[in-house]
Amino acid sequence: MKLNIVGYYFREAVQSIWRNSWLSMASIGVVAVSLFILGSSLLLVLNVNSMVGALESRVEINVFIKDKTTPAQIKEMEEGLRSMPDISEVRFISKTQALEEMKEKFGDKKEILSGLEEKNPLPDTFRIKTASIEMVQPLAQQIEGLPQVDQVRYGQNVVEKLVAFGRWVRLAGLVAMILFAIAAVFLIATTTRLSVYARRREIGIMKYLGATNWFVRGPFLLEGMLLGFLGSVLAVMVIYFGYFSLVGTIKVSLLFMLTVTDPGLILPVLEGLVALGLIIGAAGSTISMRKFLMV
Amino acid sequence: MIHLYNVTKIYPNGVKALSDVTLSIRKGEFVFLVGPSGAGKTTLVRLIFREELPTRGQVIFNGKNVGRMRMVEVPYLRRRIGMVFQDFRLLPQKTVFENVAFALEVAGSGRRDIRKRVPVILNMVGLAGKAGMYPAQLSGGEQQRVCVARAIVNNPVLIIADEPTGNLDPETSWELMKLLMDINRRGTTVIMATHAWDIVNAMKKRVLALTGGRLIRDEEQGAYCYEA
């Protein structure tokens, strides 16, 4: 008996999608476009996040200490830094160590630096790693204010730009997606409203025969959800094949890192898109039916 | 089975369609509802069917206050009442069989049940040979019989016919009346709103006469009106 009704819903829904095929295609298209935008910006954010994560472990704050600081003060300062919650690692590099490092970097031209051992111009340094990349800038500013600190250096530009880029992509993607989703909801509402209108006589008779509201709504709800589903499947297919062919080309040229290729991370995004397509469809048909069913 | 207590209906536009109507209809009765156009016959029917709510007073159907009924209960009320309309209200794109089956589908019956029940009902209204035809291929009398078949297929306890003979010639009207009498003899209550005074006078059934929204006459074995 229940199966019977589902069969009836499907017959009616498919029939009216077919009857309004142009508008149905437009609805599917708009759903696909909006979900495509959402999906690609989500994937971009995913990649930016993973890049930020990869850089996070590399971005350090270099804290140069004033020349006449005593070892005791340095020790005290190190403890102070270690006790800060956002700092994950503190490494002390003395003047001599710094010079050794520099010599290593110069390789076979290290004679240039000879003689500097007597009067080493390099300062003692703390190298600090933070728990998250967003904390780099505020921490650097905080540390700069400490009395023994001469200067603070970190990869200002890279960090700021990356964080800002991630934020911007997220925002732009969200705004575009919301606008398109609203358009999609209303287009689906228009499509289902047409089929509600085409069958208003039938709806009236159904009411007289004692149909429940859900029985009357069923086919229209299903129609909207089918449109949303088809649109989302279209978007998912374009994103899926587009993304992996893009990853393929980029890996060769190495211009930009698309690091996320793990299906475990991408599949939830795609599934979410399909679910959203269904929700958009259901919302659209619900809007169109509200007026008509008050008997 | 049906009780109306001091029922008044005023439409939102201010028209007073019924004023202070009190009446009772017992199970198994055959009742004519007569009166000029605008007397409130259709409003009375709509109140029983819960298409409209009474402004004042109470409508009781089978012990339930129809006016206080929750929206989710309304479909189940309507499945126990079969409606026959003057304009038939058949679905043109469905066959006779499908039109009758539709009432069962709406009520959630299974396919096997539908295949068993529809032919029985079509046979009863004398349309066994026309199951595959579309409403447009049928005469007015035949279409009205499809409408009756659809109204009774769910085994309702009450049939409400709103001017069922309005679009039929006298001879077909009488065939329809025989059908309704038949249904009534099987125990189904029938309420028929009508202008057809000759039918009312000949049938000698209970007559409720409405004028200007008031119940002015209620008599067993009545006539359409005294002058006629």
Coordinates of C-alpha atoms in Angstrom, one line a residue:
Chain A
M1 CA 0.0 0.0 0.0
K2 CA 2.8 2.4 0.9
L3 CA 4.8 1.3 -2.1
N4 CA 1.7 2.0 -4.2
I5 CA 1.7 5.6 -3.2
V6 CA 5.4 6.1 -3.8
G7 CA 4.9 4.7 -7.3
Y8 CA 2.0 7.1 -7.9
Y9 CA 4.2 10.0 -6.7
F10 CA 7.0 9.1 -9.1
R11 CA 4.7 8.7 -12.1
E12 CA 3.1 12.1 -11.4
A13 CA 6.4 13.9 -10.7
V14 CA 8.2 12.6 -13.8
Q15 CA 5.2 13.3 -15.9
S16 CA 5.0 17.0 -15.0
I17 CA 8.8 17.4 -15.3
W18 CA 8.4 16.1 -18.8
R19 CA 5.5 18.4 -19.5
N20 CA 7.4 21.5 -18.4
S21 CA 10.7 20.3 -19.8
W22 CA 12.2 23.7 -20.7
L23 CA 11.5 25.2 -17.3
S24 CA 12.6 22.0 -15.6
M25 CA 15.9 22.1 -17.5
A26 CA 16.4 25.8 -16.5
S27 CA 15.8 24.8 -12.8
I28 CA 18.2 22.0 -13.0
G29 CA 20.8 24.3 -14.7
V30 CA 20.5 27.0 -12.0
V31 CA 20.8 24.4 -9.2
A32 CA 23.8 22.9 -11.0
V33 CA 25.5 26.4 -11.3
S34 CA 24.9 27.4 -7.7
L35 CA 26.1 24.1 -6.4
F36 CA 29.1 24.1 -8.8
I37 CA 30.2 27.5 -7.4
L38 CA 29.7 26.3 -3.8
G39 CA 31.6 23.0 -4.5
S40 CA 34.5 24.6 -6.3
S41 CA 34.9 27.3 -3.6
L42 CA 34.7 24.6 -1.0
L43 CA 37.5 22.6 -2.7
L44 CA 39.6 25.8 -3.1
V45 CA 39.2 26.5 0.6
L46 CA 40.1 22.9 1.4
N47 CA 43.3 23.4 -0.6
V48 CA 44.1 26.7 0.9
N49 CA 43.6 25.2 4.3
S50 CA 45.9 22.3 3.6
M51 CA 48.5 24.8 2.2
V52 CA 48.2 26.9 5.3
G53 CA 48.7 23.7 7.3
A54 CA 51.8 22.8 5.4
L55 CA 53.2 26.3 5.8
E56 CA 52.3 26.4 9.4
S57 CA 55.0 24.0 10.3
R58 CA 57.5 26.1 8.4
V59 CA 56.7 29.6 9.5
E60 CA 58.8 30.7 12.4
I61 CA 59.1 33.9 14.4
N62 CA 62.7 35.0 14.7
V63 CA 63.2 37.0 17.9
F64 CA 66.5 38.9 18.0
I65 CA 67.8 39.7 21.4
K66 CA 69.6 42.9 22.5
D67 CA 73.4 42.6 22.7
K68 CA 73.9 43.2 26.4
T69 CA 71.4 40.7 27.7
T70 CA 72.8 38.4 30.4
P71 CA 72.4 34.6 30.2
A72 CA 70.2 34.7 33.3
Q73 CA 67.8 37.2 31.5
I74 CA 67.8 35.0 28.5
K75 CA 67.0 31.9 30.6
E76 CA 64.1 33.8 32.2
M77 CA 62.8 35.0 28.9
E78 CA 62.9 31.5 27.4
E79 CA 60.8 30.3 30.3
G80 CA 58.4 33.1 29.8
L81 CA 58.0 32.3 26.1
R82 CA 57.5 28.6 26.9
S83 CA 54.6 29.4 29.2
M84 CA 52.6 31.1 26.5
P85 CA 49.8 28.9 25.4
D86 CA 49.9 29.6 21.6
I87 CA 53.6 28.7 21.3
S88 CA 54.3 25.2 20.3
E89 CA 58.1 25.3 20.1
V90 CA 60.9 27.6 21.3
R91 CA 64.5 27.1 20.2
F92 CA 67.4 29.2 21.4
I93 CA 70.2 29.9 18.9
S94 CA 73.2 31.6 20.4
K95 CA 75.5 34.0 18.6
T96 CA 78.0 31.3 17.9
Q97 CA 75.4 28.8 16.7
A98 CA 74.0 31.5 14.4
L99 CA 77.5 32.1 12.9
E100 CA 78.0 28.4 12.4
E101 CA 74.7 28.2 10.6
M102 CA 75.6 31.1 8.4
K103 CA 79.0 29.5 7.5
E104 CA 77.2 26.3 6.5
K105 CA 74.9 28.3 4.2
F106 CA 77.9 30.0 2.6
G107 CA 79.5 26.7 1.9
D108 CA 82.9 27.0 0.2
K109 CA 82.8 30.8 0.4
K110 CA 82.8 30.7 4.2
E111 CA 86.2 32.4 4.4
I112 CA 84.3 35.6 4.0
L113 CA 83.1 35.2 7.5
S114 CA 86.4 34.3 9.0
G115 CA 87.5 36.7 11.7
L116 CA 84.0 37.4 12.8
E117 CA 84.5 34.9 15.7
E118 CA 86.2 37.6 17.7
K119 CA 83.6 40.2 17.2
N120 CA 80.4 38.3 16.2
P121 CA 77.8 40.8 14.9
L122 CA 75.0 38.3 15.0
P123 CA 72.5 38.5 17.9
D124 CA 71.3 35.7 20.1
T125 CA 68.0 34.5 18.7
F126 CA 64.8 32.6 19.7
R127 CA 63.1 30.7 16.9
I128 CA 59.5 30.2 17.8
K129 CA 56.8 28.1 16.2
T130 CA 53.1 28.8 16.9
A131 CA 50.2 26.5 17.3
S132 CA 48.3 28.0 14.4
I133 CA 49.2 30.4 11.6
E134 CA 46.7 33.0 12.6
M135 CA 48.6 33.5 15.8
V136 CA 51.9 34.4 14.2
Q137 CA 51.2 38.1 13.8
P138 CA 49.6 38.9 17.2
L139 CA 52.4 36.9 19.0
A140 CA 55.1 38.7 17.0
Q141 CA 53.7 42.0 18.1
Q142 CA 53.4 40.9 21.7
I143 CA 57.0 39.6 21.8
E144 CA 58.3 42.8 20.2
G145 CA 57.1 44.6 23.3
L146 CA 59.4 42.6 25.7
P147 CA 62.3 44.7 27.1
Q148 CA 65.3 42.5 25.9
V149 CA 64.0 42.2 22.4
D150 CA 65.8 44.0 19.6
Q151 CA 63.7 43.0 16.6
V152 CA 61.1 40.4 15.5
R153 CA 61.0 38.9 12.0
Y154 CA 58.6 36.5 10.5
G155 CA 57.3 35.7 7.0
Q156 CA 54.8 38.6 7.2
N157 CA 53.7 38.7 3.6
V158 CA 53.2 35.0 3.0
V159 CA 51.3 34.4 6.1
E160 CA 49.0 37.4 5.9
K161 CA 48.3 36.9 2.2
L162 CA 47.5 33.2 2.6
V163 CA 45.2 33.8 5.6
A164 CA 43.5 36.7 3.8
F165 CA 43.1 34.6 0.6
G166 CA 41.5 31.8 2.4
R167 CA 39.1 34.1 4.1
W168 CA 38.2 35.9 0.9
V169 CA 37.6 32.6 -1.0
R170 CA 35.3 31.4 1.8
L171 CA 33.3 34.6 1.8
A172 CA 33.0 35.1 -1.9
G173 CA 32.0 31.4 -2.4
L174 CA 29.5 31.7 0.4
V175 CA 27.9 34.9 -1.0
A176 CA 27.8 33.6 -4.6
M177 CA 26.4 30.3 -3.4
I178 CA 23.6 31.9 -1.3
L179 CA 22.6 34.2 -4.2
F180 CA 22.4 31.3 -6.6
A181 CA 20.7 29.0 -4.1
I182 CA 18.0 31.6 -3.7
A183 CA 17.6 31.9 -7.4
A184 CA 17.4 28.1 -7.7
V185 CA 14.8 27.9 -4.9
F186 CA 12.6 30.4 -6.7
L187 CA 13.0 28.9 -10.1
I188 CA 12.0 25.5 -8.7
A189 CA 9.1 27.2 -7.0
T190 CA 8.0 28.6 -10.4
T191 CA 8.4 25.2 -12.1
T192 CA 6.4 23.3 -9.5
R193 CA 3.8 26.2 -9.3
L194 CA 3.2 25.7 -13.0
S195 CA 2.5 22.0 -12.4
V196 CA 0.3 22.8 -9.4
Y197 CA -1.6 25.3 -11.5
A198 CA -2.0 22.8 -14.4
R199 CA -3.5 20.3 -12.0
R200 CA -5.6 22.6 -9.7
R201 CA -8.8 20.9 -10.8
E202 CA -7.4 17.5 -9.9
I203 CA -6.2 18.9 -6.6
G204 CA -9.7 20.1 -5.9
I205 CA -11.2 16.7 -6.7
M206 CA -8.5 15.0 -4.6
K207 CA -9.6 17.1 -1.6
Y208 CA -13.2 16.2 -2.2
L209 CA -12.3 12.5 -2.3
G210 CA -10.6 12.8 1.1
A211 CA -6.9 13.0 0.1
T212 CA -4.6 14.0 2.9
N213 CA -2.5 17.1 2.5
W214 CA 0.6 14.9 2.2
F215 CA -0.9 12.8 -0.5
V216 CA -1.6 16.0 -2.5
R217 CA 1.8 17.5 -1.8
G218 CA 3.8 14.3 -2.4
P219 CA 4.1 14.5 -6.2
F220 CA 5.0 18.2 -6.2
L221 CA 7.5 17.8 -3.4
L222 CA 9.1 14.9 -5.3
E223 CA 9.2 16.9 -8.5
G224 CA 11.1 19.7 -6.7
M225 CA 13.5 17.3 -5.1
L226 CA 14.1 15.5 -8.4
L227 CA 15.0 18.8 -10.0
G228 CA 17.3 19.6 -7.2
F229 CA 18.8 16.1 -7.3
L230 CA 19.5 16.2 -11.0
G231 CA 21.0 19.6 -10.7
S232 CA 23.3 18.6 -7.9
V233 CA 24.4 15.4 -9.7
L234 CA 25.3 17.5 -12.8
A235 CA 27.3 19.9 -10.6
V236 CA 29.0 17.0 -8.8
M237 CA 30.0 15.3 -12.1
V238 CA 31.5 18.5 -13.5
I239 CA 33.4 19.2 -10.3
Y240 CA 34.6 15.6 -9.9
F241 CA 36.0 15.2 -13.4
G242 CA 37.1 18.8 -13.7
Y243 CA 38.9 18.7 -10.4
F244 CA 40.9 15.6 -11.0
S245 CA 41.9 16.5 -14.6
L246 CA 43.0 19.9 -13.1
V247 CA 45.0 18.2 -10.4
G248 CA 46.6 16.1 -13.2
T249 CA 47.7 19.1 -15.2
I250 CA 48.9 21.2 -12.3
K251 CA 51.0 18.4 -10.9
V252 CA 52.9 18.5 -14.1
S253 CA 53.4 22.2 -14.3
L254 CA 53.8 22.7 -10.5
L255 CA 52.6 26.3 -10.6
F256 CA 50.1 26.0 -7.8
M257 CA 49.7 23.3 -5.3
L258 CA 46.3 21.4 -5.4
T259 CA 47.3 19.2 -2.5
V260 CA 44.0 17.7 -1.6
T261 CA 43.4 14.6 -3.7
D262 CA 42.3 12.3 -0.9
P263 CA 38.8 11.0 -1.8
G264 CA 38.0 10.8 1.9
L265 CA 38.1 14.6 2.0
I266 CA 36.4 15.3 -1.3
L267 CA 33.6 12.8 -1.1
P268 CA 31.9 14.4 1.9
V269 CA 31.9 17.7 -0.1
L270 CA 30.2 16.0 -3.0
E271 CA 27.7 14.2 -0.9
G272 CA 26.9 17.5 0.9
L273 CA 26.2 19.1 -2.5
V274 CA 23.7 16.4 -3.4
A275 CA 22.0 16.8 0.0
L276 CA 21.9 20.5 -0.5
G277 CA 20.3 20.0 -4.0
L278 CA 17.6 18.0 -2.4
I279 CA 17.0 20.6 0.2
I280 CA 16.8 23.4 -2.4
G281 CA 14.3 21.4 -4.4
A282 CA 12.1 20.6 -1.4
A283 CA 12.2 24.3 -0.3
G284 CA 11.2 25.5 -3.7
S285 CA 8.2 23.2 -4.1
T286 CA 7.1 23.9 -0.5
I287 CA 7.0 27.6 -1.3
S288 CA 4.9 27.0 -4.4
M289 CA 2.4 24.8 -2.7
R290 CA 1.7 26.8 0.5
K291 CA -1.1 28.9 -1.0
F292 CA -2.8 26.2 -3.1
L293 CA -3.4 23.7 -0.4
M294 CA -5.6 25.6 1.9
V295 CA -9.0 23.9 1.5
Chain B
M1 CA -26.3 10.8 12.2
I2 CA -26.2 14.5 11.3
H3 CA -27.2 17.2 13.8
L4 CA -27.1 20.9 13.2
Y5 CA -27.7 23.1 16.3
N6 CA -28.5 26.8 15.7
V7 CA -26.1 27.0 12.8
T8 CA -25.4 30.4 11.4
K9 CA -23.0 31.0 8.6
I10 CA -21.9 34.5 7.6
Y11 CA -19.3 34.7 4.8
P12 CA -16.4 37.1 5.1
N13 CA -18.0 39.4 2.5
G14 CA -21.0 39.8 5.0
V15 CA -23.5 37.6 3.2
K16 CA -25.6 35.7 5.7
A17 CA -26.1 32.3 4.0
L18 CA -27.7 30.4 6.9
S19 CA -29.3 31.7 10.0
D20 CA -30.1 29.7 13.1
V21 CA -30.7 26.4 11.4
T22 CA -31.4 23.4 13.6
L23 CA -32.1 19.9 12.1
S24 CA -31.3 16.2 12.4
I25 CA -30.9 13.5 9.8
R26 CA -31.0 9.9 10.9
K27 CA -29.0 7.1 9.4
G28 CA -30.5 5.6 6.3
E29 CA -32.8 8.5 5.5
F30 CA -33.3 10.0 2.0
V31 CA -33.6 13.8 2.3
F32 CA -34.3 16.4 -0.2
L33 CA -33.0 19.9 0.3
V34 CA -35.0 22.4 -1.6
G35 CA -35.3 26.1 -2.0
P36 CA -34.5 28.9 -4.5
S37 CA -31.0 29.7 -5.6
G38 CA -29.1 31.4 -2.8
A39 CA -31.3 29.9 -0.1
G40 CA -28.3 28.3 1.6
K41 CA -28.5 24.7 0.3
T42 CA -24.9 24.6 -1.0
T43 CA -23.7 26.3 2.2
L44 CA -25.4 23.6 4.3
V45 CA -23.7 20.9 2.3
R46 CA -20.4 22.6 2.6
L47 CA -20.7 22.8 6.4
I48 CA -21.3 19.1 6.6
F49 CA -18.4 18.4 4.3
R50 CA -16.1 20.7 6.3
E51 CA -15.4 22.9 3.4
E52 CA -16.7 25.8 5.4
L53 CA -16.8 26.4 9.2
P54 CA -20.0 27.6 10.9
T55 CA -19.9 31.1 12.2
R56 CA -22.1 30.1 15.1
G57 CA -23.6 26.8 16.2
Q58 CA -22.5 23.3 15.9
V59 CA -22.5 20.7 13.1
I60 CA -22.3 17.1 14.4
F61 CA -21.5 14.2 12.1
N62 CA -21.5 10.7 13.6
G63 CA -21.0 12.1 17.1
K64 CA -18.1 14.4 16.1
N65 CA -18.2 18.1 16.1
V66 CA -17.2 18.9 12.5
G67 CA -16.4 22.6 13.3
R68 CA -13.9 21.6 16.0
M69 CA -12.2 18.9 13.9
R70 CA -8.5 19.2 13.4
M71 CA -7.2 19.7 9.8
V72 CA -5.6 16.2 9.8
E73 CA -8.9 14.6 10.6
V74 CA -10.8 16.3 7.7
P75 CA -9.6 13.8 4.9
Y76 CA -11.0 10.9 6.9
L77 CA -14.3 12.6 7.4
R78 CA -14.5 13.2 3.6
R79 CA -13.8 9.6 2.8
R80 CA -17.0 8.7 4.7
I81 CA -19.0 11.1 2.6
G82 CA -19.5 10.6 -1.2
M83 CA -20.0 13.8 -3.2
V84 CA -22.0 13.9 -6.4
F85 CA -21.8 17.2 -8.3
Q86 CA -24.0 18.9 -10.9
D87 CA -20.9 19.4 -13.2
F88 CA -19.6 15.8 -12.5
R89 CA -16.0 16.9 -11.9
L90 CA -14.4 14.0 -13.6
L91 CA -10.8 14.0 -14.7
P92 CA -10.8 14.2 -18.5
Q93 CA -7.5 12.6 -19.0
K94 CA -8.4 9.5 -17.0
T95 CA -10.7 6.7 -18.2
V96 CA -13.9 5.7 -16.4
F97 CA -12.1 3.0 -14.6
E98 CA -9.3 5.3 -13.5
N99 CA -11.7 8.0 -12.4
V100 CA -13.4 5.6 -10.0
A101 CA -10.1 4.0 -9.0
F102 CA -8.8 7.5 -8.2
A103 CA -11.1 7.7 -5.1
L104 CA -9.6 4.4 -3.9
E105 CA -6.0 5.5 -4.6
V106 CA -6.5 8.8 -2.7
A107 CA -7.8 6.8 0.2
G108 CA -4.6 4.6 0.1
S109 CA -6.1 1.4 -1.3
G110 CA -3.8 -1.2 -2.8
R111 CA -3.8 -2.1 -6.5
R112 CA -5.3 -5.5 -6.0
D113 CA -8.1 -4.0 -4.0
I114 CA -8.8 -1.5 -6.7
R115 CA -8.9 -4.2 -9.5
K116 CA -11.4 -6.1 -7.5
R117 CA -13.6 -3.3 -6.3
V118 CA -14.0 -0.9 -9.3
P119 CA -15.6 -3.4 -11.7
V120 CA -18.2 -4.3 -9.1
I121 CA -19.2 -0.7 -8.6
L122 CA -19.2 0.0 -12.4
N123 CA -21.5 -3.0 -12.8
M124 CA -23.8 -1.6 -10.1
V125 CA -24.2 1.7 -11.9
G126 CA -24.6 0.0 -15.2
L127 CA -21.3 1.1 -16.8
A128 CA -19.5 -2.3 -16.9
G129 CA -18.9 -2.0 -20.7
K130 CA -17.5 1.5 -20.6
A131 CA -14.6 1.1 -18.2
G132 CA -12.0 2.0 -20.8
M133 CA -13.7 5.1 -22.2
Y134 CA -12.9 8.7 -21.4
P135 CA -15.5 11.1 -19.9
A136 CA -15.8 13.1 -23.1
Q137 CA -17.0 9.9 -24.9
L138 CA -19.9 9.5 -22.6
S139 CA -23.4 11.0 -22.4
G140 CA -24.3 13.4 -19.5
G141 CA -26.2 10.6 -17.7
E142 CA -23.3 8.2 -18.0
Q143 CA -20.9 10.8 -16.7
Q144 CA -23.1 11.4 -13.8
R145 CA -23.2 7.7 -13.1
V146 CA -19.4 7.6 -13.1
C147 CA -19.5 10.4 -10.6
V148 CA -21.9 8.3 -8.4
A149 CA -19.7 5.3 -8.8
R150 CA -16.7 7.3 -7.6
A151 CA -18.8 8.6 -4.7
I152 CA -19.8 5.2 -3.4
V153 CA -16.7 3.2 -4.2
N154 CA -15.2 3.9 -0.7
N155 CA -18.4 2.6 1.0
P156 CA -19.4 6.0 2.5
V157 CA -22.1 6.3 5.1
L158 CA -23.5 9.4 3.5
I159 CA -24.0 10.5 -0.1
I160 CA -24.4 14.2 -0.7
A161 CA -25.7 15.1 -4.2
D162 CA -25.7 18.8 -5.0
E163 CA -28.2 19.2 -7.9
P164 CA -27.2 16.0 -9.5
T165 CA -29.9 16.2 -12.2
G166 CA -29.2 19.9 -13.0
N167 CA -27.5 19.0 -16.3
L168 CA -29.6 16.0 -17.2
D169 CA -32.8 15.5 -19.3
P170 CA -35.8 14.2 -17.5
E171 CA -35.5 10.6 -18.5
T172 CA -31.8 10.3 -17.5
S173 CA -32.7 12.2 -14.3
W174 CA -35.1 9.4 -13.4
E175 CA -32.5 6.7 -14.1
L176 CA -30.1 8.6 -11.7
M177 CA -32.8 8.8 -9.1
K178 CA -33.4 5.0 -9.3
L179 CA -29.7 4.5 -8.8
L180 CA -29.7 6.8 -5.7
M181 CA -32.7 5.1 -4.3
D182 CA -30.9 1.8 -4.8
I183 CA -27.9 3.0 -2.9
N184 CA -30.2 4.4 -0.2
R185 CA -31.9 1.0 0.2
R186 CA -28.6 -0.6 0.9
G187 CA -28.4 1.6 4.0
T188 CA -26.5 4.7 2.8
T189 CA -27.9 8.0 3.9
V190 CA -28.6 10.3 1.0
I191 CA -28.9 14.1 1.0
M192 CA -29.9 15.6 -2.3
A193 CA -30.1 19.3 -2.9
T194 CA -32.3 20.0 -5.9
H195 CA -34.6 22.3 -7.9
A196 CA -36.4 19.4 -9.6
W197 CA -39.8 19.8 -8.1
D198 CA -41.4 17.0 -10.1
I199 CA -38.9 14.5 -8.7
V200 CA -39.4 15.7 -5.2
N201 CA -43.1 15.6 -5.5
A202 CA -43.1 12.1 -7.0
M203 CA -40.7 10.5 -4.5
K204 CA -42.6 11.4 -1.3
K205 CA -39.5 11.6 0.8
R206 CA -38.5 13.9 3.6
V207 CA -38.1 17.5 2.4
L208 CA -36.2 20.3 4.0
A209 CA -37.0 23.7 2.5
L210 CA -34.7 26.6 2.9
T211 CA -35.4 30.2 2.1
G212 CA -33.1 33.1 2.7
G213 CA -30.9 31.0 4.9
R214 CA -33.8 29.8 7.2
L215 CA -35.3 26.4 7.5
I216 CA -39.0 27.0 6.8
R217 CA -40.3 23.5 6.3
D218 CA -39.3 20.0 7.4
E219 CA -41.8 17.3 6.6
E220 CA -41.8 13.6 6.0
Q221 CA -43.2 12.6 2.6
G222 CA -43.2 16.2 1.6
A223 CA -43.6 18.1 -1.6
Y224 CA -41.4 20.7 -3.3
C225 CA -43.9 23.4 -2.2
Y226 CA -47.6 23.6 -1.6
E227 CA -48.5 25.6 -4.7
A228 CA -46.8 23.2 -7.1

